[in-house]
Amino acid sequence: MIGCVDMASYDFKTLDQSIKETEEWLVRELSSVRTGRATPSILDTIKPEIYGSRTPINQVASVTIEDARTLRIVPWDKSVTKIIEKAIRDADLGMGVGSDDQGLRVTFPERTAERRLMLLKVANDKLEQSRITLRGHRTDAIKAIEAAEKEGGMSKDELARYKDEVQRKIDTANEALSALGKKKEVEVAA
């Protein structure tokens, strides 16, 4: 077919997987940036040592939103309540934690203008780290394409098309990352 670009001699799966992993990393990192609203995902990075292994809190307790600034954690085994409480305190995420006869209550403090600016800076730093990672993926993919061209695996025209395709994928990924960053910026400002 005339005008049809055949991308069969270079496999973009590695690049696609790397881009996906970078986006997933940013989503996880941005979810740990507290916006002042109670969200169970803030606890995802906290893994207390329970029964001899590091275990996510949501695998040993139910985590629910009690109100806009409070999470309720009800361990399925009451004997691990203090372990979970200590892990949350040790994580130093700026949340208050206290226990009662039902389980734990995690409270989020009110945000100040200074705190909002600090959260925006952290979110923007995470976004920039993900963009740097994407640039590294682009460099790796282009080097692999150029190596294949040197080995005689493709023509100069194919080389140019593959490089354009790599750039198109990176541009699309950058747009997705920027959208994630904007979404977090709106959450922080709210």
mmCIF file of N, CA, C and O in Angstrom, residues 8-57:
data_model
loop_
_atom_site.group_PDB
_atom_site.id
_atom_site.type_symbol
_atom_site.label_atom_id
_atom_site.label_comp_id
_atom_site.label_asym_id
_atom_site.label_seq_id
_atom_site.Cartn_x
_atom_site.Cartn_y
_atom_site.Cartn_z
ATOM 1 N N ALA A 8 6.767 -2.980 11.408
ATOM 2 C CA ALA A 8 6.942 -4.369 11.831
ATOM 3 C C ALA A 8 8.376 -4.709 12.215
ATOM 4 O O ALA A 8 8.595 -5.616 13.000
ATOM 5 N N SER A 9 9.379 -4.020 11.660
ATOM 6 C CA SER A 9 10.745 -4.446 11.937
ATOM 7 C C SER A 9 11.326 -3.850 13.219
ATOM 8 O O SER A 9 12.411 -4.211 13.610
ATOM 9 N N TYR A 10 10.606 -2.974 13.890
ATOM 10 C CA TYR A 10 11.024 -2.509 15.215
ATOM 11 C C TYR A 10 9.865 -2.734 16.175
ATOM 12 O O TYR A 10 8.733 -2.356 15.902
ATOM 13 N N ASP A 11 10.141 -3.336 17.311
ATOM 14 C CA ASP A 11 9.110 -3.676 18.279
ATOM 15 C C ASP A 11 9.009 -2.556 19.324
ATOM 16 O O ASP A 11 9.949 -2.325 20.081
ATOM 17 N N PHE A 12 7.869 -1.899 19.354
ATOM 18 C CA PHE A 12 7.655 -0.785 20.276
ATOM 19 C C PHE A 12 7.136 -1.242 21.637
ATOM 20 O O PHE A 12 6.857 -0.421 22.499
ATOM 21 N N LYS A 13 7.009 -2.560 21.857
ATOM 22 C CA LYS A 13 6.445 -3.061 23.116
ATOM 23 C C LYS A 13 7.247 -2.600 24.324
ATOM 24 O O LYS A 13 6.672 -2.231 25.348
ATOM 25 N N THR A 14 8.564 -2.612 24.226
ATOM 26 C CA THR A 14 9.403 -2.199 25.352
ATOM 27 C C THR A 14 9.152 -0.732 25.690
ATOM 28 O O THR A 14 8.987 -0.376 26.862
ATOM 29 N N LEU A 15 9.115 0.107 24.668
ATOM 30 C CA LEU A 15 8.855 1.531 24.882
ATOM 31 C C LEU A 15 7.460 1.734 25.467
ATOM 32 O O LEU A 15 7.298 2.482 26.442
ATOM 33 N N ASP A 16 6.459 1.062 24.903
ATOM 34 C CA ASP A 16 5.091 1.193 25.400
ATOM 35 C C ASP A 16 4.998 0.777 26.867
ATOM 36 O O ASP A 16 4.344 1.447 27.670
ATOM 37 N N GLN A 17 5.655 -0.328 27.230
ATOM 38 C CA GLN A 17 5.634 -0.806 28.612
ATOM 39 C C GLN A 17 6.327 0.192 29.543
ATOM 40 O O GLN A 17 5.848 0.475 30.635
ATOM 41 N N SER A 18 7.454 0.739 29.101
ATOM 42 C CA SER A 18 8.176 1.723 29.909
ATOM 43 C C SER A 18 7.337 2.974 30.133
ATOM 44 O O SER A 18 7.310 3.525 31.243
ATOM 45 N N ILE A 19 6.641 3.416 29.101
ATOM 46 C CA ILE A 19 5.776 4.589 29.214
ATOM 47 C C ILE A 19 4.647 4.299 30.201
ATOM 48 O O ILE A 19 4.348 5.115 31.082
ATOM 49 N N LYS A 20 4.042 3.131 30.083
ATOM 50 C CA LYS A 20 2.950 2.748 30.984
ATOM 51 C C LYS A 20 3.432 2.719 32.437
ATOM 52 O O LYS A 20 2.754 3.226 33.336
ATOM 53 N N GLU A 21 4.611 2.141 32.665
ATOM 54 C CA GLU A 21 5.161 2.068 34.019
ATOM 55 C C GLU A 21 5.444 3.461 34.582
ATOM 56 O O GLU A 21 5.230 3.713 35.767
ATOM 57 N N THR A 22 5.902 4.374 33.728
ATOM 58 C CA THR A 22 6.165 5.746 34.162
ATOM 59 C C THR A 22 4.865 6.440 34.567
ATOM 60 O O THR A 22 4.807 7.118 35.598
ATOM 61 N N GLU A 23 3.814 6.254 33.769
ATOM 62 C CA GLU A 23 2.518 6.848 34.100
ATOM 63 C C GLU A 23 1.978 6.270 35.409
ATOM 64 O O GLU A 23 1.469 7.010 36.256
ATOM 65 N N GLU A 24 2.096 4.955 35.583
ATOM 66 C CA GLU A 24 1.624 4.316 36.817
ATOM 67 C C GLU A 24 2.415 4.821 38.019
ATOM 68 O O GLU A 24 1.845 5.039 39.095
ATOM 69 N N TRP A 25 3.719 5.008 37.847
ATOM 70 C CA TRP A 25 4.543 5.530 38.926
ATOM 71 C C TRP A 25 4.057 6.917 39.332
ATOM 72 O O TRP A 25 3.906 7.216 40.521
ATOM 73 N N LEU A 26 3.793 7.774 38.343
ATOM 74 C CA LEU A 26 3.346 9.132 38.649
ATOM 75 C C LEU A 26 1.999 9.109 39.369
ATOM 76 O O LEU A 26 1.802 9.853 40.334
ATOM 77 N N VAL A 27 1.089 8.257 38.930
ATOM 78 C CA VAL A 27 -0.212 8.155 39.597
ATOM 79 C C VAL A 27 -0.018 7.786 41.071
ATOM 80 O O VAL A 27 -0.618 8.397 41.964
ATOM 81 N N ARG A 28 0.846 6.789 41.335
ATOM 82 C CA ARG A 28 1.111 6.371 42.725
ATOM 83 C C ARG A 28 1.738 7.510 43.526
ATOM 84 O O ARG A 28 1.351 7.781 44.663
ATOM 85 N N GLU A 29 2.725 8.167 42.938
ATOM 86 C CA GLU A 29 3.414 9.251 43.646
ATOM 87 C C GLU A 29 2.485 10.421 43.935
ATOM 88 O O GLU A 29 2.506 10.987 45.018
ATOM 89 N N LEU A 30 1.661 10.783 42.958
ATOM 90 C CA LEU A 30 0.746 11.905 43.162
ATOM 91 C C LEU A 30 -0.339 11.559 44.183
ATOM 92 O O LEU A 30 -0.808 12.431 44.907
ATOM 93 N N SER A 31 -0.707 10.287 44.257
ATOM 94 C CA SER A 31 -1.725 9.903 45.245
ATOM 95 C C SER A 31 -1.190 10.040 46.660
ATOM 96 O O SER A 31 -1.955 10.184 47.608
ATOM 97 N N SER A 32 0.132 10.012 46.803
ATOM 98 C CA SER A 32 0.702 10.166 48.150
ATOM 99 C C SER A 32 0.851 11.642 48.544
ATOM 100 O O SER A 32 1.168 11.935 49.680
ATOM 101 N N VAL A 33 0.612 12.543 47.601
ATOM 102 C CA VAL A 33 0.644 13.974 47.915
ATOM 103 C C VAL A 33 -0.731 14.332 48.465
ATOM 104 O O VAL A 33 -1.718 14.361 47.735
ATOM 105 N N ARG A 34 -0.789 14.565 49.763
ATOM 106 C CA ARG A 34 -2.060 14.828 50.429
ATOM 107 C C ARG A 34 -2.651 16.150 49.981
ATOM 108 O O ARG A 34 -1.973 17.152 49.929
ATOM 109 N N THR A 35 -3.936 16.118 49.718
ATOM 110 C CA THR A 35 -4.607 17.353 49.320
ATOM 111 C C THR A 35 -5.401 17.959 50.462
ATOM 112 O O THR A 35 -5.982 19.016 50.306
ATOM 113 N N GLY A 36 -5.436 17.303 51.605
ATOM 114 C CA GLY A 36 -6.212 17.806 52.724
ATOM 115 C C GLY A 36 -7.504 17.037 52.884
ATOM 116 O O GLY A 36 -8.115 17.046 53.941
ATOM 117 N N ARG A 37 -7.932 16.356 51.839
ATOM 118 C CA ARG A 37 -9.113 15.516 51.919
ATOM 119 C C ARG A 37 -8.681 14.126 52.344
ATOM 120 O O ARG A 37 -7.620 13.646 51.957
ATOM 121 N N ALA A 38 -9.531 13.479 53.111
ATOM 122 C CA ALA A 38 -9.240 12.115 53.546
ATOM 123 C C ALA A 38 -9.375 11.185 52.353
ATOM 124 O O ALA A 38 -10.406 11.152 51.692
ATOM 125 N N THR A 39 -8.323 10.463 52.049
ATOM 126 C CA THR A 39 -8.344 9.505 50.956
ATOM 127 C C THR A 39 -7.566 8.261 51.373
ATOM 128 O O THR A 39 -6.418 8.375 51.811
ATOM 129 N N PRO A 40 -8.177 7.092 51.259
ATOM 130 C CA PRO A 40 -7.502 5.862 51.680
ATOM 131 C C PRO A 40 -6.192 5.597 50.931
ATOM 132 O O PRO A 40 -5.291 4.955 51.467
ATOM 133 N N SER A 41 -6.049 6.103 49.721
ATOM 134 C CA SER A 41 -4.837 5.832 48.943
ATOM 135 C C SER A 41 -3.582 6.416 49.590
ATOM 136 O O SER A 41 -2.475 5.956 49.301
ATOM 137 N N ILE A 42 -3.736 7.387 50.483
ATOM 138 C CA ILE A 42 -2.571 7.956 51.171
ATOM 139 C C ILE A 42 -1.870 6.882 51.996
ATOM 140 O O ILE A 42 -0.671 6.946 52.242
ATOM 141 N N LEU A 43 -2.611 5.857 52.407
ATOM 142 C CA LEU A 43 -2.049 4.794 53.246
ATOM 143 C C LEU A 43 -1.396 3.680 52.432
ATOM 144 O O LEU A 43 -0.776 2.780 53.006
ATOM 145 N N ASP A 44 -1.514 3.724 51.103
ATOM 146 C CA ASP A 44 -1.001 2.644 50.262
ATOM 147 C C ASP A 44 0.500 2.421 50.414
ATOM 148 O O ASP A 44 0.979 1.300 50.233
ATOM 149 N N THR A 45 1.243 3.460 50.707
ATOM 150 C CA THR A 45 2.697 3.315 50.814
ATOM 151 C C THR A 45 3.142 2.841 52.196
ATOM 152 O O THR A 45 4.304 2.515 52.387
ATOM 153 N N ILE A 46 2.212 2.808 53.143
ATOM 154 C CA ILE A 46 2.546 2.397 54.511
ATOM 155 C C ILE A 46 2.319 0.895 54.638
ATOM 156 O O ILE A 46 1.206 0.409 54.421
ATOM 157 N N LYS A 47 3.382 0.170 54.998
ATOM 158 C CA LYS A 47 3.291 -1.282 55.121
ATOM 159 C C LYS A 47 3.875 -1.724 56.457
ATOM 160 O O LYS A 47 5.068 -1.984 56.570
ATOM 161 N N PRO A 48 3.017 -1.804 57.489
ATOM 162 C CA PRO A 48 3.513 -2.254 58.793
ATOM 163 C C PRO A 48 3.919 -3.727 58.755
ATOM 164 O O PRO A 48 3.416 -4.488 57.928
ATOM 165 N N GLU A 49 4.833 -4.097 59.627
ATOM 166 C CA GLU A 49 5.265 -5.485 59.692
ATOM 167 C C GLU A 49 4.274 -6.257 60.557
ATOM 168 O O GLU A 49 4.222 -6.102 61.770
ATOM 169 N N ILE A 50 3.468 -7.068 59.898
ATOM 170 C CA ILE A 50 2.422 -7.836 60.569
ATOM 171 C C ILE A 50 2.608 -9.305 60.202
ATOM 172 O O ILE A 50 2.766 -9.642 59.022
ATOM 173 N N TYR A 51 2.613 -10.148 61.215
ATOM 174 C CA TYR A 51 2.787 -11.595 61.020
ATOM 175 C C TYR A 51 4.072 -11.908 60.273
ATOM 176 O O TYR A 51 4.135 -12.801 59.437
ATOM 177 N N GLY A 52 5.114 -11.127 60.511
ATOM 178 C CA GLY A 52 6.428 -11.407 59.958
ATOM 179 C C GLY A 52 6.710 -10.873 58.575
ATOM 180 O O GLY A 52 7.778 -11.118 58.019
ATOM 181 N N SER A 53 5.779 -10.132 57.977
ATOM 182 C CA SER A 53 6.061 -9.558 56.660
ATOM 183 C C SER A 53 5.412 -8.185 56.539
ATOM 184 O O SER A 53 4.440 -7.875 57.233
ATOM 185 N N ARG A 54 5.958 -7.367 55.652
ATOM 186 C CA ARG A 54 5.419 -6.031 55.395
ATOM 187 C C ARG A 54 4.130 -6.195 54.596
ATOM 188 O O ARG A 54 4.131 -6.779 53.522
ATOM 189 N N THR A 55 3.047 -5.670 55.149
ATOM 190 C CA THR A 55 1.729 -5.876 54.569
ATOM 191 C C THR A 55 1.011 -4.541 54.423
ATOM 192 O O THR A 55 0.974 -3.757 55.372
ATOM 193 N N PRO A 56 0.418 -4.262 53.252
ATOM 194 C CA PRO A 56 -0.366 -3.034 53.101
ATOM 195 C C PRO A 56 -1.529 -3.025 54.104
ATOM 196 O O PRO A 56 -2.122 -4.072 54.388
ATOM 197 N N ILE A 57 -1.844 -1.863 54.601
ATOM 198 C CA ILE A 57 -2.891 -1.731 55.617
ATOM 199 C C ILE A 57 -4.229 -2.266 55.107
ATOM 200 O O ILE A 57 -4.954 -2.931 55.838
#
